[in-house]
């Protein structure tokens, strides 16, 4: 199915790694013009080179930007508009989880996590809103977590922040509807990305392969499909929800979690 991406412009925050990088790759393959940002310039440049080597250089803008920094987000927005002339879709993906129980989480950690989860969406959304409205068929997709509905005690403040964010997404879907900007989210379970690559050397048994460690974790977590997701899997859901083909879908939350949710 042609998702209608040819010549549309999409912005993907956190596009240098994992789900964001695969989302950008799928969008480029579908003919979109794509802007990605992340804080780390080196990894961003490596991703940009990979895409350019695959022949997508003309349709790609990669610029370092911390999505929490208002001025940096404004500069990124200006660069995107200068290069592509408009924006049709914004994928709010940048982020990471915080592993801690209530007993381990002090006020500073609570404040940092609540700030991060909300403002990493609020700031890019506010900055790109006029351009999305001008598109006439704008779309925002937020990469959120199943923790929003199914909290985990070992990720207490990330779970609470994700739930609040999900509530915000619903409000935005209603407020932006008159401008024909759709707002949806995906709720992901566990996806084998950089976050898990960093945990592997710390958590695996000596000599245990990453595949074996992930298989054990999938079993422990009771994931019905028996494995972690691959970054391209949630990316495909994002690309669909942000596309013109999803034109009557707004305020929806799509689980991409291997069946691990316990909700009917
Ligand atoms: P990765 O760690 O692979 O990628 C995260 C990306 O976000 C990187 O490009 C990173 O680059 C960027 N990023 C982080 N903070 C900022 C910031 N302040 N400003 C701009 N860019 C930033 O993670 P995933 O692909 O796994 O995660 C994508 C999203 O999915 C995140 O929001 C994550 O919390 C969420 N998620 C992931 C799960 C999983 O199992 N993988 C589970 C539940 C949710 P840099 O560090 O250079 O800025």
PDB file of C-alpha atoms and ligand atoms in Angstrom:
ATOM      1  CA  UNK A   1       0.000   0.000   0.000  1.00  0.00           C
ATOM      2  CA  UNK A   2       1.269   3.471  -0.860  1.00  0.00           C
ATOM      3  CA  UNK A   3       1.128   5.469   2.379  1.00  0.00           C
ATOM      4  CA  UNK A   4       1.344   8.768   0.492  1.00  0.00           C
ATOM      5  CA  UNK A   5       4.696   9.946   1.866  1.00  0.00           C
ATOM      6  CA  UNK A   6       6.168  11.132  -1.443  1.00  0.00           C
ATOM      7  CA  UNK A   7       7.360  14.756  -0.969  1.00  0.00           C
ATOM      8  CA  UNK A   8       5.789  15.103   2.475  1.00  0.00           C
ATOM      9  CA  UNK A   9       8.054  16.422   5.246  1.00  0.00           C
ATOM     10  CA  UNK A  10       8.503  14.602   8.542  1.00  0.00           C
ATOM     11  CA  UNK A  11      10.480  15.581  11.634  1.00  0.00           C
ATOM     12  CA  UNK A  12      11.730  12.805  13.909  1.00  0.00           C
ATOM     13  CA  UNK A  13      13.220  13.726  17.289  1.00  0.00           C
ATOM     14  CA  UNK A  14      15.779  11.274  18.629  1.00  0.00           C
ATOM     15  CA  UNK A  15      16.442  10.139  15.070  1.00  0.00           C
ATOM     16  CA  UNK A  16      20.037   9.008  15.562  1.00  0.00           C
ATOM     17  CA  UNK A  17      19.290   5.658  17.196  1.00  0.00           C
ATOM     18  CA  UNK A  18      16.791   2.856  17.743  1.00  0.00           C
ATOM     19  CA  UNK A  19      13.132   3.495  16.942  1.00  0.00           C
ATOM     20  CA  UNK A  20      13.719   7.053  15.726  1.00  0.00           C
ATOM     21  CA  UNK A  21      16.448   5.996  13.310  1.00  0.00           C
ATOM     22  CA  UNK A  22      14.297   3.186  11.857  1.00  0.00           C
ATOM     23  CA  UNK A  23      11.326   5.556  11.554  1.00  0.00           C
ATOM     24  CA  UNK A  24      13.491   7.993   9.581  1.00  0.00           C
ATOM     25  CA  UNK A  25      14.780   5.154   7.399  1.00  0.00           C
ATOM     26  CA  UNK A  26      11.266   3.928   6.527  1.00  0.00           C
ATOM     27  CA  UNK A  27      10.081   7.471   5.807  1.00  0.00           C
ATOM     28  CA  UNK A  28      13.034   8.098   3.472  1.00  0.00           C
ATOM     29  CA  UNK A  29      12.411   4.775   1.722  1.00  0.00           C
ATOM     30  CA  UNK A  30       8.790   5.871   1.207  1.00  0.00           C
ATOM     31  CA  UNK A  31       9.896   9.113  -0.483  1.00  0.00           C
ATOM     32  CA  UNK A  32       9.462  11.570   2.400  1.00  0.00           C
ATOM     33  CA  UNK A  33      11.804  14.426   3.151  1.00  0.00           C
ATOM     34  CA  UNK A  34      13.012  13.887   6.706  1.00  0.00           C
ATOM     35  CA  UNK A  35      14.619  15.978   9.446  1.00  0.00           C
ATOM     36  CA  UNK A  36      16.188  14.228  12.419  1.00  0.00           C
ATOM     37  CA  UNK A  37      17.718  15.599  15.594  1.00  0.00           C
ATOM     38  CA  UNK A  38      19.488  14.292  18.676  1.00  0.00           C
ATOM     39  CA  UNK A  39      21.919  15.732  21.246  1.00  0.00           C
ATOM     40  CA  UNK A  40      25.000  13.708  20.328  1.00  0.00           C
ATOM     41  CA  UNK A  41      26.514  15.155  17.141  1.00  0.00           C
ATOM     42  CA  UNK A  42      28.779  12.183  16.433  1.00  0.00           C
ATOM     43  CA  UNK A  43      26.103   9.493  16.371  1.00  0.00           C
ATOM     44  CA  UNK A  44      23.785  11.839  14.465  1.00  0.00           C
ATOM     45  CA  UNK A  45      26.477  12.382  11.810  1.00  0.00           C
ATOM     46  CA  UNK A  46      27.056   8.625  11.550  1.00  0.00           C
ATOM     47  CA  UNK A  47      23.322   8.071  11.002  1.00  0.00           C
ATOM     48  CA  UNK A  48      23.199  10.878   8.415  1.00  0.00           C
ATOM     49  CA  UNK A  49      26.148   9.310   6.586  1.00  0.00           C
ATOM     50  CA  UNK A  50      24.460   5.903   6.608  1.00  0.00           C
ATOM     51  CA  UNK A  51      21.328   7.440   5.032  1.00  0.00           C
ATOM     52  CA  UNK A  52      23.360   9.478   2.536  1.00  0.00           C
ATOM     53  CA  UNK A  53      25.311   6.338   1.538  1.00  0.00           C
ATOM     54  CA  UNK A  54      21.954   4.665   0.887  1.00  0.00           C
ATOM     55  CA  UNK A  55      21.112   7.489  -1.546  1.00  0.00           C
ATOM     56  CA  UNK A  56      18.818   9.567   0.657  1.00  0.00           C
ATOM     57  CA  UNK A  57      21.123  12.563   1.260  1.00  0.00           C
ATOM     58  CA  UNK A  58      19.023  15.016  -0.764  1.00  0.00           C
ATOM     59  CA  UNK A  59      15.941  14.314   1.322  1.00  0.00           C
ATOM     60  CA  UNK A  60      17.617  14.418   4.726  1.00  0.00           C
ATOM     61  CA  UNK A  61      18.403  17.125   7.266  1.00  0.00           C
ATOM     62  CA  UNK A  62      20.249  16.083  10.437  1.00  0.00           C
ATOM     63  CA  UNK A  63      20.859  18.746  13.085  1.00  0.00           C
ATOM     64  CA  UNK A  64      21.988  18.459  16.697  1.00  0.00           C
ATOM     65  CA  UNK A  65      19.251  19.649  19.061  1.00  0.00           C
ATOM     66  CA  UNK A  66      18.265  18.942  22.666  1.00  0.00           C
ATOM     67  CA  UNK A  67      14.454  18.860  22.601  1.00  0.00           C
ATOM     68  CA  UNK A  68      14.365  20.339  26.120  1.00  0.00           C
ATOM     69  CA  UNK A  69      16.225  23.465  24.986  1.00  0.00           C
ATOM     70  CA  UNK A  70      13.689  26.042  23.709  1.00  0.00           C
ATOM     71  CA  UNK A  71      16.236  28.014  21.684  1.00  0.00           C
ATOM     72  CA  UNK A  72      17.780  24.904  20.146  1.00  0.00           C
ATOM     73  CA  UNK A  73      14.319  23.619  19.167  1.00  0.00           C
ATOM     74  CA  UNK A  74      13.504  26.992  17.539  1.00  0.00           C
ATOM     75  CA  UNK A  75      16.793  26.862  15.591  1.00  0.00           C
ATOM     76  CA  UNK A  76      16.036  23.292  14.483  1.00  0.00           C
ATOM     77  CA  UNK A  77      12.519  24.306  13.379  1.00  0.00           C
ATOM     78  CA  UNK A  78      13.925  27.265  11.423  1.00  0.00           C
ATOM     79  CA  UNK A  79      16.489  25.022   9.729  1.00  0.00           C
ATOM     80  CA  UNK A  80      13.786  22.523   8.744  1.00  0.00           C
ATOM     81  CA  UNK A  81      11.553  25.251   7.309  1.00  0.00           C
ATOM     82  CA  UNK A  82      14.475  26.853   5.458  1.00  0.00           C
ATOM     83  CA  UNK A  83      15.432  23.511   3.920  1.00  0.00           C
ATOM     84  CA  UNK A  84      12.050  21.926   3.196  1.00  0.00           C
ATOM     85  CA  UNK A  85       9.598  24.862   3.301  1.00  0.00           C
ATOM     86  CA  UNK A  86       7.022  23.183   5.555  1.00  0.00           C
ATOM     87  CA  UNK A  87       6.305  20.288   7.883  1.00  0.00           C
ATOM     88  CA  UNK A  88       3.548  17.670   7.593  1.00  0.00           C
ATOM     89  CA  UNK A  89       4.406  15.315  10.443  1.00  0.00           C
ATOM     90  CA  UNK A  90       6.185  15.456  13.786  1.00  0.00           C
ATOM     91  CA  UNK A  91       7.329  12.293  15.532  1.00  0.00           C
ATOM     92  CA  UNK A  92       8.058  12.984  19.197  1.00  0.00           C
ATOM     93  CA  UNK A  93      10.335  10.058  19.915  1.00  0.00           C
ATOM     94  CA  UNK A  94      13.382  11.394  21.815  1.00  0.00           C
ATOM     95  CA  UNK A  95      13.724   9.937  25.265  1.00  0.00           C
ATOM     96  CA  UNK A  96      14.838   7.207  27.592  1.00  0.00           C
ATOM     97  CA  UNK A  97      13.484   5.457  30.668  1.00  0.00           C
ATOM     98  CA  UNK A  98      14.548   5.787  34.320  1.00  0.00           C
ATOM     99  CA  UNK A  99      14.895   2.571  36.313  1.00  0.00           C
ATOM    100  CA  UNK A 100      14.121   3.182  40.006  1.00  0.00           C
ATOM    101  CA  UNK A 101      11.611   2.182  42.682  1.00  0.00           C
ATOM    102  CA  UNK A 102       9.775   4.756  44.810  1.00  0.00           C
ATOM    103  CA  UNK A 103      12.304   4.245  47.625  1.00  0.00           C
ATOM    104  CA  UNK A 104      15.183   4.953  45.238  1.00  0.00           C
ATOM    105  CA  UNK A 105      13.662   8.060  43.613  1.00  0.00           C
ATOM    106  CA  UNK A 106      14.371  11.406  45.263  1.00  0.00           C
ATOM    107  CA  UNK A 107      12.611  14.687  44.489  1.00  0.00           C
ATOM    108  CA  UNK A 108      15.279  15.806  42.031  1.00  0.00           C
ATOM    109  CA  UNK A 109      14.857  12.569  40.040  1.00  0.00           C
ATOM    110  CA  UNK A 110      11.061  12.973  40.053  1.00  0.00           C
ATOM    111  CA  UNK A 111      11.342  16.547  38.837  1.00  0.00           C
ATOM    112  CA  UNK A 112      13.847  15.639  36.126  1.00  0.00           C
ATOM    113  CA  UNK A 113      11.768  12.730  34.813  1.00  0.00           C
ATOM    114  CA  UNK A 114       8.425  14.578  34.850  1.00  0.00           C
ATOM    115  CA  UNK A 115      10.099  17.553  33.168  1.00  0.00           C
ATOM    116  CA  UNK A 116      11.748  15.361  30.540  1.00  0.00           C
ATOM    117  CA  UNK A 117       8.704  13.302  29.604  1.00  0.00           C
ATOM    118  CA  UNK A 118       6.386  16.318  29.282  1.00  0.00           C
ATOM    119  CA  UNK A 119       8.671  18.968  27.812  1.00  0.00           C
ATOM    120  CA  UNK A 120      10.330  16.632  25.299  1.00  0.00           C
ATOM    121  CA  UNK A 121       6.876  16.585  23.679  1.00  0.00           C
ATOM    122  CA  UNK A 122       5.602  20.068  24.587  1.00  0.00           C
ATOM    123  CA  UNK A 123       8.548  22.029  23.159  1.00  0.00           C
ATOM    124  CA  UNK A 124       8.815  20.445  19.694  1.00  0.00           C
ATOM    125  CA  UNK A 125       5.008  20.370  19.428  1.00  0.00           C
ATOM    126  CA  UNK A 126       4.721  24.081  20.193  1.00  0.00           C
ATOM    127  CA  UNK A 127       7.576  24.963  17.839  1.00  0.00           C
ATOM    128  CA  UNK A 128       6.225  22.992  14.862  1.00  0.00           C
ATOM    129  CA  UNK A 129       2.512  23.670  15.441  1.00  0.00           C
ATOM    130  CA  UNK A 130       2.129  26.592  12.977  1.00  0.00           C
ATOM    131  CA  UNK A 131       3.842  24.580  10.236  1.00  0.00           C
ATOM    132  CA  UNK A 132       1.699  21.516  10.957  1.00  0.00           C
ATOM    133  CA  UNK A 133      -1.424  23.686  10.794  1.00  0.00           C
ATOM    134  CA  UNK A 134      -0.259  25.187   7.491  1.00  0.00           C
ATOM    135  CA  UNK A 135       0.155  21.666   6.085  1.00  0.00           C
ATOM    136  CA  UNK A 136      -3.623  21.209   6.093  1.00  0.00           C
ATOM    137  CA  UNK A 137      -3.142  17.518   6.940  1.00  0.00           C
ATOM    138  CA  UNK A 138      -0.637  17.587   9.793  1.00  0.00           C
ATOM    139  CA  UNK A 139       0.093  14.668  12.074  1.00  0.00           C
ATOM    140  CA  UNK A 140       1.868  14.159  15.376  1.00  0.00           C
ATOM    141  CA  UNK A 141       2.861  10.746  16.676  1.00  0.00           C
ATOM    142  CA  UNK A 142       4.278  10.306  20.159  1.00  0.00           C
ATOM    143  CA  UNK A 143       6.378   7.265  20.961  1.00  0.00           C
ATOM    144  CA  UNK A 144       5.021   6.465  24.395  1.00  0.00           C
ATOM    145  CA  UNK A 145       5.259   3.357  26.525  1.00  0.00           C
ATOM    146  CA  UNK A 146       2.870   0.671  27.713  1.00  0.00           C
ATOM    147  CA  UNK A 147       3.998   1.819  31.171  1.00  0.00           C
ATOM    148  CA  UNK A 148       1.412   4.590  30.726  1.00  0.00           C
ATOM    149  CA  UNK A 149      -1.296   1.966  31.265  1.00  0.00           C
ATOM    150  CA  UNK A 150       0.589  -0.849  32.969  1.00  0.00           C
ATOM    151  CA  UNK A 151       3.037   0.679  35.461  1.00  0.00           C
ATOM    152  CA  UNK A 152       6.103  -1.210  36.654  1.00  0.00           C
ATOM    153  CA  UNK A 153       7.228  -0.668  40.276  1.00  0.00           C
ATOM    154  CA  UNK A 154      10.897  -0.710  39.220  1.00  0.00           C
ATOM    155  CA  UNK A 155      10.229   2.223  36.842  1.00  0.00           C
ATOM    156  CA  UNK A 156       7.955   4.200  39.104  1.00  0.00           C
ATOM    157  CA  UNK A 157       8.487   7.765  37.929  1.00  0.00           C
ATOM    158  CA  UNK A 158       8.789   6.879  34.224  1.00  0.00           C
ATOM    159  CA  UNK A 159       5.466   5.000  34.509  1.00  0.00           C
ATOM    160  CA  UNK A 160       3.709   7.943  36.172  1.00  0.00           C
ATOM    161  CA  UNK A 161       5.169  10.424  33.694  1.00  0.00           C
ATOM    162  CA  UNK A 162       4.147   8.225  30.747  1.00  0.00           C
ATOM    163  CA  UNK A 163       0.559   8.092  32.073  1.00  0.00           C
ATOM    164  CA  UNK A 164       0.413  11.877  32.339  1.00  0.00           C
ATOM    165  CA  UNK A 165       1.837  12.228  28.849  1.00  0.00           C
ATOM    166  CA  UNK A 166      -0.827   9.889  27.457  1.00  0.00           C
ATOM    167  CA  UNK A 167      -3.474  12.122  29.021  1.00  0.00           C
ATOM    168  CA  UNK A 168      -1.895  15.181  27.380  1.00  0.00           C
ATOM    169  CA  UNK A 169      -1.828  13.452  23.981  1.00  0.00           C
ATOM    170  CA  UNK A 170      -5.595  12.916  24.177  1.00  0.00           C
ATOM    171  CA  UNK A 171      -6.168  16.593  24.962  1.00  0.00           C
ATOM    172  CA  UNK A 172      -3.970  17.658  22.055  1.00  0.00           C
ATOM    173  CA  UNK A 173      -5.877  15.397  19.664  1.00  0.00           C
ATOM    174  CA  UNK A 174      -9.071  17.287  20.490  1.00  0.00           C
ATOM    175  CA  UNK A 175      -7.561  20.782  20.596  1.00  0.00           C
ATOM    176  CA  UNK A 176      -5.740  20.382  17.258  1.00  0.00           C
ATOM    177  CA  UNK A 177      -8.541  18.615  15.360  1.00  0.00           C
ATOM    178  CA  UNK A 178     -10.080  21.836  13.976  1.00  0.00           C
ATOM    179  CA  UNK A 179      -6.698  22.507  12.307  1.00  0.00           C
ATOM    180  CA  UNK A 180      -6.830  18.993  10.866  1.00  0.00           C
ATOM    181  CA  UNK A 181      -3.756  17.983  12.845  1.00  0.00           C
ATOM    182  CA  UNK A 182      -4.105  14.403  14.051  1.00  0.00           C
ATOM    183  CA  UNK A 183      -2.372  13.320  17.269  1.00  0.00           C
ATOM    184  CA  UNK A 184      -1.746   9.656  18.019  1.00  0.00           C
ATOM    185  CA  UNK A 185       0.641   7.551  20.047  1.00  0.00           C
ATOM    186  CA  UNK A 186       2.173   4.140  20.086  1.00  0.00           C
ATOM    187  CA  UNK A 187       2.570   2.310  23.368  1.00  0.00           C
ATOM    188  CA  UNK A 188       5.640   0.172  23.182  1.00  0.00           C
ATOM    189  CA  UNK A 189       6.671  -2.709  25.369  1.00  0.00           C
ATOM    190  CA  UNK A 190      10.292  -3.751  25.150  1.00  0.00           C
ATOM    191  CA  UNK A 191      12.243  -3.011  22.006  1.00  0.00           C
ATOM    192  CA  UNK A 192      15.861  -4.043  21.509  1.00  0.00           C
ATOM    193  CA  UNK A 193      17.516  -0.654  21.082  1.00  0.00           C
ATOM    194  CA  UNK A 194      20.457   1.272  22.511  1.00  0.00           C
ATOM    195  CA  UNK A 195      18.785   1.461  25.936  1.00  0.00           C
ATOM    196  CA  UNK A 196      18.987  -2.341  26.220  1.00  0.00           C
ATOM    197  CA  UNK A 197      22.462  -2.534  24.652  1.00  0.00           C
ATOM    198  CA  UNK A 198      23.653  -0.353  27.555  1.00  0.00           C
ATOM    199  CA  UNK A 199      21.988  -2.595  30.161  1.00  0.00           C
ATOM    200  CA  UNK A 200      23.357  -5.858  28.668  1.00  0.00           C
ATOM    201  CA  UNK A 201      26.943  -5.703  30.000  1.00  0.00           C
ATOM    202  CA  UNK A 202      25.666  -4.716  33.458  1.00  0.00           C
ATOM    203  CA  UNK A 203      22.784  -7.178  33.810  1.00  0.00           C
ATOM    204  CA  UNK A 204      23.757 -10.300  31.811  1.00  0.00           C
ATOM    205  CA  UNK A 205      25.537 -13.288  33.365  1.00  0.00           C
ATOM    206  CA  UNK A 206      29.261 -13.566  32.529  1.00  0.00           C
ATOM    207  CA  UNK A 207      29.632 -15.110  29.062  1.00  0.00           C
ATOM    208  CA  UNK A 208      25.902 -14.869  28.289  1.00  0.00           C
ATOM    209  CA  UNK A 209      25.165 -13.705  24.708  1.00  0.00           C
ATOM    210  CA  UNK A 210      22.903 -10.691  24.204  1.00  0.00           C
ATOM    211  CA  UNK A 211      20.374 -12.859  22.320  1.00  0.00           C
ATOM    212  CA  UNK A 212      20.238 -15.363  25.182  1.00  0.00           C
ATOM    213  CA  UNK A 213      19.926 -12.568  27.772  1.00  0.00           C
ATOM    214  CA  UNK A 214      17.058 -10.926  25.828  1.00  0.00           C
ATOM    215  CA  UNK A 215      15.286 -14.286  25.369  1.00  0.00           C
ATOM    216  CA  UNK A 216      15.447 -14.858  29.137  1.00  0.00           C
ATOM    217  CA  UNK A 217      14.085 -11.377  29.816  1.00  0.00           C
ATOM    218  CA  UNK A 218      11.239 -11.887  27.324  1.00  0.00           C
ATOM    219  CA  UNK A 219      10.303 -15.093  29.139  1.00  0.00           C
ATOM    220  CA  UNK A 220      10.510 -13.390  32.555  1.00  0.00           C
ATOM    221  CA  UNK A 221       8.286 -10.569  31.315  1.00  0.00           C
ATOM    222  CA  UNK A 222       5.746 -13.049  29.887  1.00  0.00           C
ATOM    223  CA  UNK A 223       5.761 -11.516  26.388  1.00  0.00           C
ATOM    224  CA  UNK A 224       3.338 -13.761  24.428  1.00  0.00           C
ATOM    225  CA  UNK A 225       5.317 -13.428  21.166  1.00  0.00           C
ATOM    226  CA  UNK A 226       8.343 -14.623  23.147  1.00  0.00           C
ATOM    227  CA  UNK A 227      10.820 -11.914  22.181  1.00  0.00           C
ATOM    228  CA  UNK A 228      11.703  -8.244  22.304  1.00  0.00           C
ATOM    229  CA  UNK A 229      10.560  -6.017  19.461  1.00  0.00           C
ATOM    230  CA  UNK A 230      12.931  -4.804  16.759  1.00  0.00           C
ATOM    231  CA  UNK A 231      13.145  -1.006  16.262  1.00  0.00           C
ATOM    232  CA  UNK A 232      11.696  -1.296  12.733  1.00  0.00           C
ATOM    233  CA  UNK A 233       8.472  -2.784  14.175  1.00  0.00           C
ATOM    234  CA  UNK A 234       7.295   0.236  16.225  1.00  0.00           C
ATOM    235  CA  UNK A 235       8.737   2.433  13.438  1.00  0.00           C
ATOM    236  CA  UNK A 236       6.307   0.866  10.937  1.00  0.00           C
ATOM    237  CA  UNK A 237       3.388   1.716  13.241  1.00  0.00           C
ATOM    238  CA  UNK A 238       4.607   5.315  13.540  1.00  0.00           C
ATOM    239  CA  UNK A 239       4.979   5.682   9.785  1.00  0.00           C
ATOM    240  CA  UNK A 240       1.415   4.438   9.259  1.00  0.00           C
ATOM    241  CA  UNK A 241      -0.164   6.644  11.959  1.00  0.00           C
ATOM    242  CA  UNK A 242       1.661   9.751  10.703  1.00  0.00           C
ATOM    243  CA  UNK A 243       0.746   9.074   7.060  1.00  0.00           C
ATOM    244  CA  UNK A 244      -2.205  10.524   5.110  1.00  0.00           C
ATOM    245  CA  UNK A 245      -3.617   6.989   4.917  1.00  0.00           C
ATOM    246  CA  UNK A 246      -4.507   7.238   8.636  1.00  0.00           C
ATOM    247  CA  UNK A 247      -6.599  10.336   7.917  1.00  0.00           C
ATOM    248  CA  UNK A 248      -9.526   9.454  10.235  1.00  0.00           C
ATOM    249  CA  UNK A 249      -7.393   8.235  13.149  1.00  0.00           C
ATOM    250  CA  UNK A 250      -6.739  10.687  15.955  1.00  0.00           C
ATOM    251  CA  UNK A 251      -6.488  10.317  19.724  1.00  0.00           C
ATOM    252  CA  UNK A 252      -5.610   6.641  19.263  1.00  0.00           C
ATOM    253  CA  UNK A 253      -2.996   4.666  21.180  1.00  0.00           C
ATOM    254  CA  UNK A 254      -1.626   1.649  19.324  1.00  0.00           C
ATOM    255  CA  UNK A 255       0.076  -1.040  21.396  1.00  0.00           C
ATOM    256  CA  UNK A 256       3.252  -2.401  19.814  1.00  0.00           C
ATOM    257  CA  UNK A 257       4.298  -4.730  22.577  1.00  0.00           C
ATOM    258  CA  UNK A 258       4.217  -8.372  21.465  1.00  0.00           C
ATOM    259  CA  UNK A 259       0.906  -8.931  23.239  1.00  0.00           C
ATOM    260  CA  UNK A 260       2.206  -8.240  26.745  1.00  0.00           C
ATOM    261  CA  UNK A 261      -0.619  -5.882  27.722  1.00  0.00           C
ATOM    262  CA  UNK A 262      -3.308  -7.394  29.926  1.00  0.00           C
ATOM    263  CA  UNK A 263      -6.091  -5.116  28.659  1.00  0.00           C
ATOM    264  CA  UNK A 264      -8.931  -6.546  26.566  1.00  0.00           C
TER     265      UNK A 264
HETATM  266  P1  LIG B   1      17.534   4.919  21.917  1.00  0.00           P
HETATM  267  O1  LIG B   1      18.291   5.156  23.176  1.00  0.00           O
HETATM  268  O2  LIG B   1      18.004   3.894  20.953  1.00  0.00           O
HETATM  269  O3  LIG B   1      17.350   6.304  21.136  1.00  0.00           O
HETATM  270  C1  LIG B   1      16.956   7.465  21.800  1.00  0.00           C
HETATM  271  C2  LIG B   1      17.153   8.640  20.859  1.00  0.00           C
HETATM  272  O4  LIG B   1      16.692   9.834  21.506  1.00  0.00           O
HETATM  273  C3  LIG B   1      18.611   8.878  20.501  1.00  0.00           C
HETATM  274  O5  LIG B   1      18.691   9.375  19.180  1.00  0.00           O
HETATM  275  C4  LIG B   1      19.022   9.965  21.497  1.00  0.00           C
HETATM  276  O6  LIG B   1      20.169  10.656  21.034  1.00  0.00           O
HETATM  277  C5  LIG B   1      17.753  10.810  21.489  1.00  0.00           C
HETATM  278  N1  LIG B   1      17.551  11.698  22.642  1.00  0.00           N
HETATM  279  C6  LIG B   1      17.516  11.378  23.955  1.00  0.00           C
HETATM  280  N2  LIG B   1      17.317  12.479  24.693  1.00  0.00           N
HETATM  281  C7  LIG B   1      17.214  13.524  23.827  1.00  0.00           C
HETATM  282  C8  LIG B   1      17.029  14.923  23.967  1.00  0.00           C
HETATM  283  N3  LIG B   1      16.892  15.478  25.178  1.00  0.00           N
HETATM  284  N4  LIG B   1      16.974  15.690  22.851  1.00  0.00           N
HETATM  285  C9  LIG B   1      17.109  15.145  21.622  1.00  0.00           C
HETATM  286  N5  LIG B   1      17.296  13.819  21.423  1.00  0.00           N
HETATM  287  C10 LIG B   1      17.367  13.030  22.514  1.00  0.00           C
HETATM  288  O7  LIG B   1      16.057   4.613  22.429  1.00  0.00           O
HETATM  289  P2  LIG B   1      14.771   3.884  21.802  1.00  0.00           P
HETATM  290  O8  LIG B   1      14.786   3.928  20.341  1.00  0.00           O
HETATM  291  O9  LIG B   1      14.597   2.620  22.505  1.00  0.00           O
HETATM  292  O10 LIG B   1      13.663   4.862  22.399  1.00  0.00           O
HETATM  293  C11 LIG B   1      12.830   5.718  21.632  1.00  0.00           C
HETATM  294  C12 LIG B   1      11.678   6.144  22.534  1.00  0.00           C
HETATM  295  O11 LIG B   1      10.945   4.985  22.952  1.00  0.00           O
HETATM  296  C13 LIG B   1      12.128   6.842  23.820  1.00  0.00           C
HETATM  297  O12 LIG B   1      11.254   7.895  24.116  1.00  0.00           O
HETATM  298  C14 LIG B   1      12.031   5.743  24.858  1.00  0.00           C
HETATM  299  O13 LIG B   1      11.874   6.226  26.173  1.00  0.00           O
HETATM  300  C15 LIG B   1      10.799   5.007  24.359  1.00  0.00           C
HETATM  301  N6  LIG B   1      10.679   3.648  24.890  1.00  0.00           N
HETATM  302  C16 LIG B   1      11.593   2.681  24.539  1.00  0.00           C
HETATM  303  C17 LIG B   1      11.460   1.401  25.042  1.00  0.00           C
HETATM  304  C18 LIG B   1      12.382   0.285  24.645  1.00  0.00           C
HETATM  305  O14 LIG B   1      12.229  -0.849  25.151  1.00  0.00           O
HETATM  306  N7  LIG B   1      13.345   0.500  23.785  1.00  0.00           N
HETATM  307  C19 LIG B   1      10.370   1.055  25.972  1.00  0.00           C
HETATM  308  C20 LIG B   1       9.459   2.141  26.242  1.00  0.00           C
HETATM  309  C21 LIG B   1       9.633   3.386  25.711  1.00  0.00           C
HETATM  310  P3  LIG B   1      21.132  11.489  22.035  1.00  0.00           P
HETATM  311  O15 LIG B   1      21.293  10.672  23.276  1.00  0.00           O
HETATM  312  O16 LIG B   1      22.386  11.702  21.261  1.00  0.00           O
HETATM  313  O17 LIG B   1      20.403  12.776  22.309  1.00  0.00           O
END
